[in-house]
């Protein structure tokens, strides 16, 4: 197979940088363009010193993030590592021009433009394209991703929450109104934004909740949970900022549906993920240290027999399985590469 | 008032060291003895370099942790910063000799020796003394602490969990079977133990749950919650290790009791803590950074109107309000000092 | 003694916040005013949640940083925790109005306005007042500080570099042209500035040099070293940013002057600091962990017999002995309090 | 080329684990054996959860570290990730049996058994084999490594110190007696040892020097510097522990040789490393963040014109270019793979 030409739009954020680093190892692609409004004209290796010296990507220059230039690059697949709202401005013309898009933003994750408005505080920029988009969590929607023109790569918190819950809700094992979720994220999840609350001296030795009680990610989480349960599911979700650069750890509480034996939980998760290359359902309690730098999501389960409550635990790297790695996994499916290419080899 | 002679037994752990640092600022005491089996004969300031150069404590030498020597020191109050099981071996003869004891261990926190056996895996070392002991959380048991001979200073996780919940359970505002708790603790909470799981390279950039699903602290938490509710309460508790040295952050989920309006929660907590010097019930979300190095416990509340669930958030320094500071607060009550002495002045 | 009225100007930076925290423990003062241009009108405890609940300071409101209002507050001593350049705008009218000033900025640390221009890239804002100012490092200039109207509290790096070197240069024990210094600072040293290079995700797991080869602090370092040596001294200084919030560690290389025996070094430092309350010259190698939260500067020395080179090591808390604590120590001298008040008791 | 069978001896330390992770990506090898005395019989993926789920290595079991079993595995190349002293016990019989060895320990880095005794405090375990061993720093000894039977992979500190200095000493540009080095290492450099000084709560927010003034690595550093200079070189070396998991940053001071223009330094380093795939000589100041997880060593230079002193700065990942990555780079040379295989592709 000759190298597939790809482009990375908005490569200077944390997800974009990680995407460049992952794609630098991909044997089947050629980076036709890497763009940044801020850094157009500069060498990638100068802006992102970690990438300097890598064959290919390190010696490219950022082009401007202009549709015309991007189309002219000849890229067939476009990774959008842009803020929500802005991503749609690129996705629409690219898809209309026949290109295939992997969007890392939230713009096309929701099927309902009204929910988008409710959670993002603005009208959806391209409601007509929502029907075309596939929610980019391969473990849930692999077949649809393969043939999609536009994949809305799943978010970081949602991935860590959906992977343990969806198989259980599909099997009717949980009481849907009993779900409460506590997540802790590394600070890179907030992006490369110069805000004082994200300074080292503010985050180090600090643990704090934020975004309560209606974090934006709830919209896509509940969309997928409801689909799995076959009825509307509303959950409580409390994200926390932990003093680490990368990693998300999620602890989920739920009650079993009436009459369900606790053993069914392990059996169901074990069966669901036996053949998944990137989900490790294990006895060992998840630890962000085990997954950082990888595309794995680790899952474990415990049953609190005293309080009759299920505890699900999961961990992933927010920039890999929660962003750039997931995007590459989606791309591999779309482009016909083995799903683990550049991720597990 | 002439200086009250006190002794610190087992001063070389993290809680003991913090206790020495706090007491170094106490204007009403005199350190009659500071003991350590490991370091007997060495200067405190050599073993704990942070304390070197402090008038008094820094230039004392550790004595051996022998009852005879401790009694001979003339100390009237004894702080026990020892592992559970060992603390009782000191508490019993000290109390019997007429001294007053502030025990930082778990040995006398439970009223029921059977619960101790269940959670600590051993027979209680001195069941006959349990009736004398007062659970050392001043916000709950201030009057009893003042006159107690033996105060079992409350544990770190329990303090952060009990302070937000107890006033609400006392007022009957919560569904007692709905409580699930997620806590994140700094690594100092595990003590100064040379275990490979506590190494810097294992804990840094790591977030992980542990001790599931039946952590020892559940025993004292449920004892106090049940007392507040007037009926047995069982909760789910998931402690996590966060990559920070100090601090505990607790996020508690609960449902409101039938018919309770969400506004009652804030009103109740506000009233409960209006005059407490060390509980800050505020609108601001708690952050361990705001409390580290202080004896404060910060509390906030949010109501998730979508999922109809209450979220309580609290933060404290596990070594201060969760251990040494609480012990000093208890001591101040017992010895008749203003409660905030050496803590907030 | 009745309480001395003081004011803190620019209290919302890291040094200002630390100053508030230290002064909250000072039994001899009354905070007449605390100012901030950004936060005027807001409660100190709301802007700086760590200070909430402290008697006094926590319930004050920030006033605007206007000379008129500050003078009207009745404060006799003014702490300036402002950026360089701006501090002089306050220092001049305050001193002219008969108030006494402890300036934490660099504005009055240099005796020579030309050196200021060279290192700070701007004309000195008040060269006429330089002669009045005393360099605020008590261990070097205690007597002059006591009676000074304007004390320019010594900087963080300079304190850690001057304390080990000055006694040795005064005694003629070092080859002055042989001095090279490596310092590592916690990120709070850069202040509460929303710059992307100071974000958690940029600083964590990062160690890097910066400000090479002519850091601004060299000007005051060399001024004081030259005074100690009796002739001009130029050194090499490489500051590094370490992934920690607080603390400075300095490693200094120097050759012995011809004919000097290595033993003279320890003897000289030991004699110089035997009676200093805040300098701990010890055999133990300094560790920022031993000094963080204290006003101590720890010093040790090693001689490399193979390469015939002296190694001096020192550590301090950049926000305490390197800023706010030093300012309080200076204030205590100026106001006639015991030097250790609020710092070591 | 058919897959080359390799073995990893002592895979459960940090370097061994990193080696497994790197080799998991190597397309030209087959892991014939992975051994651990402690964990023999257990799955690699259970002991090192990060490696679970990786094709190949993750599902292997540790074998015991016995020569017979290792030879029987059929491996042609052996990586020894063992403590010094122990490594020689394996290297000798393996080399004698015709296998080729990449030793990550210090056992064969010195040509002179007497220097080994002096620095390691024990007789060299196999002095007769020192003449066969090649110092495994490819940038210095590439040709010899290709054909070596036994490569003593260079140490972490030495790599960061030698790469900037050797080209300059070879060219006679430095005054050899003027070299003083300050390094800061992440805590993983101390290995996975359960020592209390390496606990999270001891290392976090701590910066401290250690191993003064005669660190073991000085022996190999001076051996290679002396070879480069053509005469004995003794340097001062101060290693520090920084609160990070990985990374070494080195700051080196040196004076120029008489008559040397500062510009010669950049020219010489630029020429020396123009074609090296893993040395990035750049204008940007090195930052451990740029190199962690990679096999790069970044180098920059500054000249302090005021004090007439050269400042060399370098950064690497202590577990990659300082250990496992270097070992793979050496292996690639020995086995005839492109040098960057599994490291930069």
XYZ file of C-alpha atoms in Angstrom, chain A residues 22 37 62 128 146 188 203 327 344:
9
model
C 2.050 8.901 17.338
C -2.625 29.513 12.939
C 3.525 24.478 9.956
C -26.994 19.258 8.951
C -14.832 1.983 9.151
C -2.995 18.404 30.301
C -1.964 22.701 40.570
C -8.060 9.279 16.772
C 0.792 -1.329 19.777
